[in-house]
Amino acid sequence: MEYQIKNISPNNLEQCIKCTICTVYCPVLAVNPDYPGPKQAGPDGERYRLKNPEFYDAALKYCLNCKRCEVACPSNVKIGDIIQTARIRYDKRPVSLRDRMLASTDFMGKMATSMSFIVNTALRMPLTKSVMDLTLGIDHHRSFPAYSSETFESWMRRKAPDQSRFPRRLSYFHGCFVNYNNPALGRDFVKLMNAIGYGVSLLEKERCCGVAKIANKMVDEARRDARLNIGSIRKAVSQGRPVIATSSTCVFTIRDEYPHLLDVDNADVRDSIQLATAFINRLVDEGRVKLVFRKDYRRRITYHTPCHMQKLGWSIHSVSLLRSIPGITLVPLESSCCGIAGTYGFKKENYAYSQAIGRELFDRIIEAGVDLVATDCETCKMQIEMSTGVKVENPVTILAEALDVEATMKANGVI
Amino acid sequence: MKYDTIIIGGGLSGLMAGVKLARSGSKVAIISSGQSALHFYSGSFGLLGHAGGKELLHPLEAIGSLPAGHPYSKIGAESIPALADDAKRIFADAGLTFIGDASKNHFRLTPLGLCEPSWLTMDDYATCENPSETGWRKATIINFKGFLDFLPGFLADGLKKHDLPCNYAEITLPAIERLRRNSSEMRAAAIAKVLKGPVLEMLAAEINRAAGDSDVVFMPAVVGIDSEQPVRELRSMVIPKLLCVPVLPMSVCGMRSQIRLRRYFEQLGGTYFLGDNVTRGYMEGPVLKEIETANLSGMSLQADNFILATGSFFSQGLAAEPDRIYEPVLGADVEAPADRSLWCGKSIFDNQPYMQFGVVTDRDFHVMFNGVPAGNVYAVGAILGGSNPIREGSGGGVAILSALQVARNIIAAGRADMSEAQA
């Protein structure tokens, strides 16, 4: 008698026992009854789709790809991956101009930063917002983040302090948001890493991590970018430089979505791709690095766990570092989705759902009465700032601001 | 990262142990591979409902005659009342109100209208001290239109045996009608998410209308996903006595218990890692030094003590292959016959031997590895062998009391170490 001992289905499909725990924790299902929910859209639907692709349900587009279903699943079924793979494989509708624009963060960023003043002014005008709403379906409630007049990359090349004098080196995957919209975070990262003895270099070539392209089914383009990124990352790692990012979604995409959704193998370098707070906290935990903070820094802060950070399981790192700042009062905040999910919340048809998903979180943040929300994701930042009026910063910015640079450099033997 | 105790498994027993330890000031982490079996909770915990083929009214009296390998025998009958009281205090502090006492079982109303002996039942649910004198004179059973996970006909049939006349009424509200657009996803949790605020007032009005002159209303347990507050609000507005009856999972009260216990654990300073899996453990002789997890790979998690609270087969704390039953996380010894034909009874209603399989421990719940007890690894909850939760009605009791016993021992040993150091 022969037995099949191990599960051999892709994404652990066969391990689903139909318990429905995932459906309880799906943020979309709670607000949108037109979404079939993770169990039906994922493992249940997949059984049908494997028989006949005709069973593909267009309502799968409502999935945020937040992966909270996977975090909840006690049987380790990769529910989110099943849903996203199905969208990639079976949804043959052409990609709209709007979706292309939203997903092409690199291209749009390049265009916009070259004439940032005009673009920023135009994007702020109610008329532009109405036109974009009517013609493209980009919801008029949304504000695009302001574009910077100088990209982070060009600042690094021209203005950054000399990075070769530091004893250790790393490469920074800055991501589109830092490059085009928030280069200040990149500068904070350089300041922080320099203080603990790391020189920062750019990757030889960096493209968008691809998260927006995956969400908008521009898979061929996403795969091209992914291969280019992994090529650059491989080169950095082979020269002894780990690759560190400040965006939890960039890190998650490169580490997990590349192999799972894009078939881009990263096994040889995956462990060397790290989130800044995870990288630093590990060094602190192992006693290899010491952070010294200013005595006059006082803030009441709460930490919001982005969905992909929840999936990575790394909020402990950001929270531990923030807690180590003596002047910070950290108010606990229960983890739930903010609703924006990258480009999802920008789309007119999703706007109301996006805000309904985030409602609970917004109320809790307002109730917490904090000076600042810390989070590792740039689109969570946009959403929370827009919906609560509370300022949101990456933990790296907060650490850099609270840091006593000179004392830290001394403590780590940098000066 | 270094903790005093790391608990593998974040369900009922893991959380109880975690809370007890964190209350004593320990630095505790819980690693949970996903949401727990508490989501399948009936609303009641049993201590010992049946033994020797008899229904029990006084469980403590029967505990002394259980076999030596039973978790209760290892705890010791004399320790159980104090642990049981401790459990009630912990639940109350976490914001969970239970009725019941270890000295005497009460009876919970099942969805089939039967009365089953129980130790603790959540305050929402229908219970009675004596099935032949429930005190209920006339009942109205309500259900929500389109909700298929509650079967009023079965409940009414069962209640007829208690000579309780029942009306049935179907209720709907605009918020419920909206859910019906996705009929197959209309489960308890989905309903609970909309039953709050002004919707509760509308619901109370509908229930009062439907109840007529009934003195008791039974409704499906679909209120209060993260707190008891909505149940209290609804009860205050409904004229007859309003009692909940369990429905098919996901259990709303189970989620409330999970959320409340976890929140309380975190308030006490505990760290809860959700959605992570322990990938390996490093033993030095009989001592587990550190573990590694999938998410925190390359980073060691160290602790003085480890508690294995990973559950039974359902939660994958135990795993079965065609020719073996094993403990997949640390590779602990498991007590189960090699002969596969001895694992199961022939009929589903027969005694099922696999229900009693579990990891091997000594009397203090130290886990055995190759016949040697580990110095600092304990097992608690459903992963323990020697009891049959279904036949005995003891699953909740074993999970809660073994967890509290181990936590108590760890705390006591820590205190002893400290006074030794001081001396």
Coordinates of C-alpha atoms in Angstrom, one line a residue, chain A residues 15 36 82 90 97 124 129 138-139 149 159 171-172 182 222 236 246 280 296 305 308 311 385 414:
Chain A
Q15 CA -4.3 21.9 4.0
P36 CA -16.6 36.5 -1.7
I82 CA -3.8 31.7 -4.0
Y90 CA -7.1 34.2 -15.0
L97 CA -4.8 53.8 -18.2
R124 CA -3.6 70.1 -5.2
K129 CA -8.9 66.4 -8.7
I138 CA -9.0 58.4 -9.2
D139 CA -11.1 59.4 -6.2
S149 CA 12.2 68.7 -6.4
K159 CA 25.4 65.9 -1.6
S171 CA 23.1 49.1 0.3
Y172 CA 19.9 51.0 0.7
N182 CA 10.0 61.7 0.9
A222 CA 6.8 43.7 -12.4
A236 CA 25.7 44.1 -3.4
T246 CA 12.8 51.5 5.1
I280 CA 19.2 47.7 13.7
D296 CA 15.3 66.6 25.4
T305 CA 1.5 47.7 12.3
H308 CA 2.7 43.5 5.4
K311 CA 2.7 39.2 7.8
E385 CA -2.6 61.4 7.9
V414 CA 32.9 55.6 14.8

